[in-house]
C-alpha cells in the first residue's frame, strides 16, 4: 500500500489539475515515467485497479476513484 501512495497522490493532483477523473492508460504511464516508475507500470496499474483506486472503464481508460467531478 505504501508503494501506491506516491502514484495515487500524483494521479489525484493530475486529475484535479485536468478537472476530470477518467484518465487514459498512456497518461497514467507518462505520470509513472515522470516518477521514475517506467518498468512495471502495467503491474502497478493492475494493482491499483484490484485495490479499488482505479476502475477500468474499458478502451484503455481508468477512473480514479478518489477524485470526483
XYZ file of C-alpha atoms in Angstrom:
69
model
C 0.000 0.000 0.000
C 2.866 2.357 0.788
C 4.288 1.871 -2.729
C 0.974 3.054 -4.192
C 0.782 6.189 -2.035
C 3.092 8.293 -4.190
C 1.471 7.419 -7.542
C -2.035 7.886 -6.105
C -1.278 11.362 -4.755
C 0.323 12.290 -8.075
C -2.643 10.898 -10.020
C -5.025 12.845 -7.740
C -3.148 16.084 -8.370
C -3.064 15.455 -12.121
C -6.798 14.633 -12.231
C -7.632 17.725 -10.172
C -5.496 19.920 -12.439
C -7.215 18.413 -15.513
C -10.643 18.642 -13.803
C -11.525 15.063 -14.732
C -11.188 11.692 -13.072
C -11.073 9.424 -16.143
C -7.519 9.069 -17.405
C -6.092 7.254 -20.401
C -3.638 4.462 -19.703
C -0.981 6.421 -21.600
C -1.467 9.401 -19.248
C -1.012 7.125 -16.235
C 2.109 5.593 -17.806
C 3.509 9.078 -18.527
C 2.988 10.048 -14.876
C 4.761 6.851 -13.848
C 7.680 7.607 -16.175
C 7.940 11.109 -14.689
C 8.200 9.459 -11.248
C 10.871 7.046 -12.472
C 8.493 4.059 -12.394
C 8.654 3.168 -16.092
C 9.237 -0.535 -15.515
C 6.326 -2.409 -14.012
C 3.698 0.244 -14.758
C 1.214 -2.315 -16.083
C 1.587 -4.279 -12.845
C 1.135 -1.100 -10.785
C -1.959 -0.093 -12.774
C -3.368 -3.593 -12.325
C -2.675 -3.457 -8.575
C -4.332 -0.047 -8.254
C -7.333 -1.452 -10.136
C -7.509 -4.532 -7.885
C -7.258 -2.373 -4.751
C -10.104 -0.122 -5.913
C -8.103 3.062 -6.532
C -8.617 2.832 -10.303
C -11.702 1.491 -12.048
C -11.100 0.026 -15.506
C -13.624 1.730 -17.790
C -12.518 -0.145 -20.923
C -10.855 1.243 -24.011
C -7.640 1.947 -22.112
C -9.374 4.358 -19.729
C -9.341 4.274 -15.928
C -11.452 6.226 -13.470
C -9.614 7.499 -10.417
C -11.980 6.679 -7.562
C -10.609 9.237 -5.076
C -11.446 12.307 -7.218
C -14.981 13.395 -8.138
C -16.042 15.700 -10.951
